[in-house]
Amino acid sequence: ETGVTQSPTHLIKTRGQQVTLRCSSQSGHNTVSWYQQALGQGPQFIFQYYREEENGRGNFPPRFSGLQFPNYSSELNVNALELDDSALYLCASSFVGEISGNTIYFGEGSWLTVV
Amino acid sequence: DQQVKQNSPSLSVQEGRISILNCDYTNSMFDYFLWYKKYPAEGPTFLISISSIKDKNEDGRFTVFLNKTAKHLSLHIVPSQPGDSAVYFCAASPTDSWGKLQFGAGTQVVVTP
């Protein structure tokens, strides 16, 4: 148990639709990062949220956006879904501060299928 | 560009023997490295990490070695157990970008009886 929870676990959307995925971070962690893992590949960094603001972004288009809330939970929103967006979306939580943590914990992921 | 590479997509090892997984990186700004294990339909599970100020870190059956000169790290699992059968990912992060991990493509480990 990592203490990082994600919802929903599975969902199917139609091309062009929008989707929202949710993540609750581990207690004591203040940073949430999102990753996309396509079949047969390693996770790819999408973006990170720290103190409710985006704090770094990978090579993903603006239709991938996010939010972080005061309780450090987070949402990933994807607009105008494309077939290639079908993947496992992973949320990871960590602590960033004067002495940053040395461990990053992942949730179980949300499987998104776009048809 | 793939900054973290796991060049062996699969590894088969007998139960009780040593599993050695390798990982190479190209970005000299990486100074923290983590290994994760992943079962199908689950999220990655943290195994062990190492900072660039060290060249070895041990935790039970798991040992990670870091060679900064060669930009290479390896994970040793001794002894290998059937429950170790999973995909193993190497990940790297610069300290000033903590949490923004770059992952390798993974190595599928199969432990046979």
PDB file of C-alpha atoms in Angstrom:
ATOM      1  CA  GLU A   1       0.000   0.000   0.000  1.00  0.00           C
ATOM      2  CA  THR A   2       1.515   3.293  -1.136  1.00  0.00           C
ATOM      3  CA  GLY A   3      -1.238   5.561   0.154  1.00  0.00           C
ATOM      4  CA  VAL A   4      -1.658   6.982  -3.354  1.00  0.00           C
ATOM      5  CA  THR A   5      -5.138   6.361  -4.700  1.00  0.00           C
ATOM      6  CA  GLN A   6      -6.427   6.922  -8.210  1.00  0.00           C
ATOM      7  CA  SER A   7      -9.877   6.899  -9.757  1.00  0.00           C
ATOM      8  CA  PRO A   8     -11.420   5.605 -11.871  1.00  0.00           C
ATOM      9  CA  THR A   9      -9.458   2.397 -12.384  1.00  0.00           C
ATOM     10  CA  HIS A  10     -10.785   1.760 -15.887  1.00  0.00           C
ATOM     11  CA  LEU A  11     -12.736   3.830 -18.353  1.00  0.00           C
ATOM     12  CA  ILE A  12     -13.640   3.890 -22.009  1.00  0.00           C
ATOM     13  CA  LYS A  13     -14.094   7.143 -23.907  1.00  0.00           C
ATOM     14  CA  THR A  14     -14.869   8.079 -27.484  1.00  0.00           C
ATOM     15  CA  ARG A  15     -12.443  10.011 -29.654  1.00  0.00           C
ATOM     16  CA  GLY A  16     -12.982  13.753 -29.220  1.00  0.00           C
ATOM     17  CA  GLN A  17     -14.390  13.463 -25.708  1.00  0.00           C
ATOM     18  CA  GLN A  18     -12.826  14.820 -22.545  1.00  0.00           C
ATOM     19  CA  VAL A  19     -11.702  12.859 -19.485  1.00  0.00           C
ATOM     20  CA  THR A  20     -10.811  13.704 -15.887  1.00  0.00           C
ATOM     21  CA  LEU A  21      -8.651  11.402 -13.777  1.00  0.00           C
ATOM     22  CA  ARG A  22      -8.176  11.869 -10.040  1.00  0.00           C
ATOM     23  CA  CYS A  23      -5.389  11.214  -7.572  1.00  0.00           C
ATOM     24  CA  SER A  24      -5.044  11.467  -3.809  1.00  0.00           C
ATOM     25  CA  SER A  25      -1.448  11.740  -2.691  1.00  0.00           C
ATOM     26  CA  GLN A  26       0.194  10.018   0.228  1.00  0.00           C
ATOM     27  CA  SER A  27      -0.189  11.751   3.577  1.00  0.00           C
ATOM     28  CA  GLY A  28       2.653  14.223   4.110  1.00  0.00           C
ATOM     29  CA  HIS A  29       3.446  14.515   0.420  1.00  0.00           C
ATOM     30  CA  ASN A  30       2.991  17.899  -1.256  1.00  0.00           C
ATOM     31  CA  THR A  31       3.843  17.124  -4.876  1.00  0.00           C
ATOM     32  CA  VAL A  32       1.977  15.140  -7.485  1.00  0.00           C
ATOM     33  CA  SER A  33       3.333  14.040 -10.851  1.00  0.00           C
ATOM     34  CA  TRP A  34       1.418  12.407 -13.671  1.00  0.00           C
ATOM     35  CA  TYR A  35       2.763   9.834 -16.116  1.00  0.00           C
ATOM     36  CA  GLN A  36       1.444   8.118 -19.209  1.00  0.00           C
ATOM     37  CA  GLN A  37       2.435   4.518 -19.841  1.00  0.00           C
ATOM     38  CA  ALA A  38       1.658   3.048 -23.229  1.00  0.00           C
ATOM     39  CA  LEU A  39       1.806  -0.714 -23.744  1.00  0.00           C
ATOM     40  CA  GLY A  40       5.353  -2.054 -23.788  1.00  0.00           C
ATOM     41  CA  GLN A  41       6.926   1.257 -22.776  1.00  0.00           C
ATOM     42  CA  GLY A  42       8.147   2.917 -19.630  1.00  0.00           C
ATOM     43  CA  PRO A  43       6.085   5.679 -18.019  1.00  0.00           C
ATOM     44  CA  GLN A  44       6.452   9.098 -19.656  1.00  0.00           C
ATOM     45  CA  PHE A  45       6.393  12.243 -17.498  1.00  0.00           C
ATOM     46  CA  ILE A  46       3.391  14.480 -18.294  1.00  0.00           C
ATOM     47  CA  PHE A  47       3.641  17.220 -15.647  1.00  0.00           C
ATOM     48  CA  GLN A  48       4.106  17.903 -11.957  1.00  0.00           C
ATOM     49  CA  TYR A  49       2.085  20.003  -9.537  1.00  0.00           C
ATOM     50  CA  TYR A  50       3.579  21.662  -6.475  1.00  0.00           C
ATOM     51  CA  ARG A  51       1.786  24.203  -4.281  1.00  0.00           C
ATOM     52  CA  GLU A  52      -1.186  24.089  -6.636  1.00  0.00           C
ATOM     53  CA  GLU A  53       0.830  25.205  -9.651  1.00  0.00           C
ATOM     54  CA  GLU A  54       2.318  23.356 -12.573  1.00  0.00           C
ATOM     55  CA  ASN A  55       5.987  22.799 -11.837  1.00  0.00           C
ATOM     56  CA  GLY A  56       7.435  21.297 -14.984  1.00  0.00           C
ATOM     57  CA  ARG A  57       5.996  19.596 -18.008  1.00  0.00           C
ATOM     58  CA  GLY A  58       7.065  16.815 -20.324  1.00  0.00           C
ATOM     59  CA  ASN A  59       6.522  16.601 -24.060  1.00  0.00           C
ATOM     60  CA  PHE A  60       2.713  16.612 -23.989  1.00  0.00           C
ATOM     61  CA  PRO A  61       0.362  19.030 -25.790  1.00  0.00           C
ATOM     62  CA  PRO A  62      -1.718  21.667 -23.972  1.00  0.00           C
ATOM     63  CA  ARG A  63      -4.851  19.522 -24.192  1.00  0.00           C
ATOM     64  CA  PHE A  64      -3.287  17.674 -21.257  1.00  0.00           C
ATOM     65  CA  SER A  65      -3.908  19.883 -18.236  1.00  0.00           C
ATOM     66  CA  GLY A  66      -4.121  19.465 -14.499  1.00  0.00           C
ATOM     67  CA  LEU A  67      -5.022  20.860 -11.138  1.00  0.00           C
ATOM     68  CA  GLN A  68      -3.755  20.455  -7.617  1.00  0.00           C
ATOM     69  CA  PHE A  69      -6.000  21.211  -4.662  1.00  0.00           C
ATOM     70  CA  PRO A  70      -5.136  22.594  -1.198  1.00  0.00           C
ATOM     71  CA  ASN A  71      -5.204  19.056   0.219  1.00  0.00           C
ATOM     72  CA  TYR A  72      -2.561  18.137  -2.419  1.00  0.00           C
ATOM     73  CA  SER A  73      -4.896  15.879  -4.372  1.00  0.00           C
ATOM     74  CA  SER A  74      -4.802  16.336  -8.119  1.00  0.00           C
ATOM     75  CA  GLU A  75      -6.679  15.947 -11.380  1.00  0.00           C
ATOM     76  CA  LEU A  76      -5.471  15.202 -14.876  1.00  0.00           C
ATOM     77  CA  ASN A  77      -7.709  16.452 -17.669  1.00  0.00           C
ATOM     78  CA  VAL A  78      -7.359  15.439 -21.291  1.00  0.00           C
ATOM     79  CA  ASN A  79      -9.415  17.236 -23.937  1.00  0.00           C
ATOM     80  CA  ALA A  80     -10.157  16.201 -27.501  1.00  0.00           C
ATOM     81  CA  LEU A  81      -9.174  12.596 -26.866  1.00  0.00           C
ATOM     82  CA  GLU A  82      -7.252  10.774 -29.570  1.00  0.00           C
ATOM     83  CA  LEU A  83      -6.861   7.046 -30.084  1.00  0.00           C
ATOM     84  CA  ASP A  84      -3.171   7.297 -29.087  1.00  0.00           C
ATOM     85  CA  ASP A  85      -4.203   8.593 -25.668  1.00  0.00           C
ATOM     86  CA  SER A  86      -5.169   5.037 -24.780  1.00  0.00           C
ATOM     87  CA  ALA A  87      -2.771   4.157 -21.983  1.00  0.00           C
ATOM     88  CA  LEU A  88      -2.272   3.619 -18.276  1.00  0.00           C
ATOM     89  CA  TYR A  89      -2.155   6.962 -16.462  1.00  0.00           C
ATOM     90  CA  LEU A  90      -0.110   6.938 -13.288  1.00  0.00           C
ATOM     91  CA  CYS A  91      -0.045   9.407 -10.458  1.00  0.00           C
ATOM     92  CA  ALA A  92       3.014   9.680  -8.219  1.00  0.00           C
ATOM     93  CA  SER A  93       3.379  11.588  -4.993  1.00  0.00           C
ATOM     94  CA  SER A  94       6.482  12.867  -3.266  1.00  0.00           C
ATOM     95  CA  PHE A  95       7.680  15.483  -0.843  1.00  0.00           C
ATOM     96  CA  VAL A  96       9.577  18.544  -1.986  1.00  0.00           C
ATOM     97  CA  GLY A  97      10.958  20.848   0.664  1.00  0.00           C
ATOM     98  CA  GLU A  98      14.120  21.951   2.407  1.00  0.00           C
ATOM     99  CA  ILE A  99      14.968  18.296   2.703  1.00  0.00           C
ATOM    100  CA  SER A 100      13.263  16.554  -0.170  1.00  0.00           C
ATOM    101  CA  GLY A 101      12.144  13.001   0.220  1.00  0.00           C
ATOM    102  CA  ASN A 102      14.026  10.214  -1.452  1.00  0.00           C
ATOM    103  CA  THR A 103      11.057   8.095  -2.437  1.00  0.00           C
ATOM    104  CA  ILE A 104       8.334   8.561  -4.982  1.00  0.00           C
ATOM    105  CA  TYR A 105       5.231   6.432  -4.631  1.00  0.00           C
ATOM    106  CA  PHE A 106       2.846   5.520  -7.411  1.00  0.00           C
ATOM    107  CA  GLY A 107      -0.833   4.772  -7.439  1.00  0.00           C
ATOM    108  CA  GLU A 108      -2.378   1.767  -9.161  1.00  0.00           C
ATOM    109  CA  GLY A 109      -3.169   3.774 -12.257  1.00  0.00           C
ATOM    110  CA  SER A 110      -6.194   4.554 -14.407  1.00  0.00           C
ATOM    111  CA  TRP A 111      -6.591   2.563 -17.609  1.00  0.00           C
ATOM    112  CA  LEU A 112      -8.003   4.743 -20.365  1.00  0.00           C
ATOM    113  CA  THR A 113      -9.227   3.269 -23.620  1.00  0.00           C
ATOM    114  CA  VAL A 114     -10.206   5.641 -26.418  1.00  0.00           C
ATOM    115  CA  VAL A 115     -12.371   4.154 -29.147  1.00  0.00           C
TER     116      VAL A 115
ATOM    117  CA  ASP B   1      15.392  11.182 -26.883  1.00  0.00           C
ATOM    118  CA  GLN B   2      15.694   8.228 -24.540  1.00  0.00           C
ATOM    119  CA  GLN B   3      17.859   9.425 -21.652  1.00  0.00           C
ATOM    120  CA  VAL B   4      17.470   6.232 -19.624  1.00  0.00           C
ATOM    121  CA  LYS B   5      17.981   2.924 -21.370  1.00  0.00           C
ATOM    122  CA  GLN B   6      17.378  -0.645 -20.336  1.00  0.00           C
ATOM    123  CA  ASN B   7      18.814  -2.596 -23.220  1.00  0.00           C
ATOM    124  CA  SER B   8      17.652  -6.034 -22.096  1.00  0.00           C
ATOM    125  CA  PRO B   9      13.903  -6.381 -22.645  1.00  0.00           C
ATOM    126  CA  SER B  10      13.811  -9.707 -20.844  1.00  0.00           C
ATOM    127  CA  LEU B  11      15.747 -11.870 -18.390  1.00  0.00           C
ATOM    128  CA  SER B  12      15.157 -15.456 -17.351  1.00  0.00           C
ATOM    129  CA  VAL B  13      16.763 -16.710 -14.140  1.00  0.00           C
ATOM    130  CA  GLN B  14      16.458 -19.821 -12.005  1.00  0.00           C
ATOM    131  CA  GLU B  15      14.991 -19.593  -8.545  1.00  0.00           C
ATOM    132  CA  GLY B  16      17.730 -19.074  -5.973  1.00  0.00           C
ATOM    133  CA  ARG B  17      20.202 -17.572  -8.440  1.00  0.00           C
ATOM    134  CA  ILE B  18      21.164 -13.945  -8.883  1.00  0.00           C
ATOM    135  CA  SER B  19      19.229 -11.593 -11.180  1.00  0.00           C
ATOM    136  CA  ILE B  20      21.225  -8.685 -12.590  1.00  0.00           C
ATOM    137  CA  LEU B  21      19.370  -5.883 -14.319  1.00  0.00           C
ATOM    138  CA  ASN B  22      21.236  -3.119 -16.101  1.00  0.00           C
ATOM    139  CA  CYS B  23      20.445   0.496 -16.854  1.00  0.00           C
ATOM    140  CA  ASP B  24      22.384   3.201 -18.697  1.00  0.00           C
ATOM    141  CA  TYR B  25      21.750   6.926 -18.750  1.00  0.00           C
ATOM    142  CA  THR B  26      23.001   9.811 -20.830  1.00  0.00           C
ATOM    143  CA  ASN B  27      22.091  12.928 -18.842  1.00  0.00           C
ATOM    144  CA  SER B  28      24.920  13.908 -16.483  1.00  0.00           C
ATOM    145  CA  MET B  29      22.443  16.058 -14.519  1.00  0.00           C
ATOM    146  CA  PHE B  30      20.734  12.932 -13.163  1.00  0.00           C
ATOM    147  CA  ASP B  31      21.786  12.433  -9.582  1.00  0.00           C
ATOM    148  CA  TYR B  32      19.110  10.235  -8.079  1.00  0.00           C
ATOM    149  CA  PHE B  33      18.103   6.831  -9.339  1.00  0.00           C
ATOM    150  CA  LEU B  34      15.235   4.536  -8.435  1.00  0.00           C
ATOM    151  CA  TRP B  35      14.166   1.011  -9.307  1.00  0.00           C
ATOM    152  CA  TYR B  36      10.540  -0.024  -9.517  1.00  0.00           C
ATOM    153  CA  LYS B  37       8.856  -3.382  -9.966  1.00  0.00           C
ATOM    154  CA  LYS B  38       5.579  -3.607 -11.834  1.00  0.00           C
ATOM    155  CA  TYR B  39       3.051  -6.401 -12.099  1.00  0.00           C
ATOM    156  CA  PRO B  40       0.442  -6.311 -14.881  1.00  0.00           C
ATOM    157  CA  ALA B  41      -2.560  -4.108 -14.087  1.00  0.00           C
ATOM    158  CA  GLU B  42      -0.810  -2.554 -11.069  1.00  0.00           C
ATOM    159  CA  GLY B  43       1.140   0.628 -10.494  1.00  0.00           C
ATOM    160  CA  PRO B  44       4.940   0.564 -10.095  1.00  0.00           C
ATOM    161  CA  THR B  45       6.158  -0.494  -6.654  1.00  0.00           C
ATOM    162  CA  PHE B  46       9.238   1.249  -5.286  1.00  0.00           C
ATOM    163  CA  LEU B  47      12.133  -1.138  -4.613  1.00  0.00           C
ATOM    164  CA  ILE B  48      15.317   0.764  -3.889  1.00  0.00           C
ATOM    165  CA  SER B  49      17.049   4.026  -4.717  1.00  0.00           C
ATOM    166  CA  ILE B  50      20.535   5.471  -4.790  1.00  0.00           C
ATOM    167  CA  SER B  51      21.962   8.953  -4.696  1.00  0.00           C
ATOM    168  CA  SER B  52      24.912   9.925  -6.861  1.00  0.00           C
ATOM    169  CA  ILE B  53      27.012  10.490  -3.749  1.00  0.00           C
ATOM    170  CA  LYS B  54      26.996   6.730  -3.212  1.00  0.00           C
ATOM    171  CA  ASP B  55      28.085   3.840  -5.365  1.00  0.00           C
ATOM    172  CA  LYS B  56      26.122   1.105  -3.613  1.00  0.00           C
ATOM    173  CA  ASN B  57      22.918   0.744  -1.645  1.00  0.00           C
ATOM    174  CA  GLU B  58      21.478  -2.426  -0.148  1.00  0.00           C
ATOM    175  CA  ASP B  59      18.049  -3.332   1.123  1.00  0.00           C
ATOM    176  CA  GLY B  60      17.498  -6.977   1.918  1.00  0.00           C
ATOM    177  CA  ARG B  61      17.762  -9.054  -1.259  1.00  0.00           C
ATOM    178  CA  PHE B  62      18.148  -5.937  -3.405  1.00  0.00           C
ATOM    179  CA  THR B  63      21.410  -4.110  -4.088  1.00  0.00           C
ATOM    180  CA  VAL B  64      21.869  -1.233  -6.501  1.00  0.00           C
ATOM    181  CA  PHE B  65      25.294  -0.277  -7.846  1.00  0.00           C
ATOM    182  CA  LEU B  66      26.051   3.061  -9.482  1.00  0.00           C
ATOM    183  CA  ASN B  67      29.015   3.821 -11.749  1.00  0.00           C
ATOM    184  CA  LYS B  68      28.848   7.547 -12.476  1.00  0.00           C
ATOM    185  CA  THR B  69      31.840   7.491 -14.771  1.00  0.00           C
ATOM    186  CA  ALA B  70      30.192   4.934 -17.024  1.00  0.00           C
ATOM    187  CA  LYS B  71      26.707   6.382 -16.423  1.00  0.00           C
ATOM    188  CA  HIS B  72      25.566   2.894 -15.553  1.00  0.00           C
ATOM    189  CA  LEU B  73      23.623   1.328 -12.749  1.00  0.00           C
ATOM    190  CA  SER B  74      22.587  -2.197 -11.990  1.00  0.00           C
ATOM    191  CA  LEU B  75      20.133  -3.936  -9.693  1.00  0.00           C
ATOM    192  CA  HIS B  76      21.082  -7.253  -8.140  1.00  0.00           C
ATOM    193  CA  ILE B  77      18.436  -9.528  -6.656  1.00  0.00           C
ATOM    194  CA  VAL B  78      19.783 -12.367  -4.537  1.00  0.00           C
ATOM    195  CA  PRO B  79      18.360 -14.940  -4.219  1.00  0.00           C
ATOM    196  CA  SER B  80      15.727 -14.663  -6.930  1.00  0.00           C
ATOM    197  CA  GLN B  81      12.254 -15.875  -5.990  1.00  0.00           C
ATOM    198  CA  PRO B  82       9.211 -16.745  -8.139  1.00  0.00           C
ATOM    199  CA  GLY B  83       7.420 -13.655  -6.793  1.00  0.00           C
ATOM    200  CA  ASP B  84      10.147 -11.520  -8.354  1.00  0.00           C
ATOM    201  CA  SER B  85       8.737 -12.271 -11.811  1.00  0.00           C
ATOM    202  CA  ALA B  86       7.650  -8.826 -13.017  1.00  0.00           C
ATOM    203  CA  VAL B  87       8.755  -5.907 -15.159  1.00  0.00           C
ATOM    204  CA  TYR B  88      11.532  -3.830 -13.601  1.00  0.00           C
ATOM    205  CA  PHE B  89      11.957  -0.162 -14.426  1.00  0.00           C
ATOM    206  CA  CYS B  90      14.974   2.021 -13.860  1.00  0.00           C
ATOM    207  CA  ALA B  91      14.195   5.709 -13.320  1.00  0.00           C
ATOM    208  CA  ALA B  92      16.345   8.821 -12.914  1.00  0.00           C
ATOM    209  CA  SER B  93      15.826  12.332 -11.632  1.00  0.00           C
ATOM    210  CA  PRO B  94      17.937  15.460 -11.255  1.00  0.00           C
ATOM    211  CA  THR B  95      17.712  16.738  -7.672  1.00  0.00           C
ATOM    212  CA  ASP B  96      16.581  20.177  -8.822  1.00  0.00           C
ATOM    213  CA  SER B  97      13.690  18.524 -10.661  1.00  0.00           C
ATOM    214  CA  TRP B  98      12.693  16.132  -7.940  1.00  0.00           C
ATOM    215  CA  GLY B  99       9.838  13.875  -8.901  1.00  0.00           C
ATOM    216  CA  LYS B 100      10.151  14.372 -12.661  1.00  0.00           C
ATOM    217  CA  LEU B 101      11.371  10.895 -13.433  1.00  0.00           C
ATOM    218  CA  GLN B 102      12.754   9.628 -16.698  1.00  0.00           C
ATOM    219  CA  PHE B 103      12.110   5.911 -17.068  1.00  0.00           C
ATOM    220  CA  GLY B 104      13.722   3.173 -19.050  1.00  0.00           C
ATOM    221  CA  ALA B 105      11.581   0.840 -21.160  1.00  0.00           C
ATOM    222  CA  GLY B 106      11.714  -1.917 -18.564  1.00  0.00           C
ATOM    223  CA  THR B 107      13.089  -5.445 -18.285  1.00  0.00           C
ATOM    224  CA  GLN B 108      10.740  -8.411 -17.960  1.00  0.00           C
ATOM    225  CA  VAL B 109      12.145 -10.837 -15.393  1.00  0.00           C
ATOM    226  CA  VAL B 110      10.953 -14.428 -15.276  1.00  0.00           C
ATOM    227  CA  VAL B 111      12.100 -16.567 -12.355  1.00  0.00           C
ATOM    228  CA  THR B 112      11.812 -20.271 -13.134  1.00  0.00           C
ATOM    229  CA  PRO B 113      11.654 -23.102 -10.573  1.00  0.00           C
TER     230      PRO B 113
END
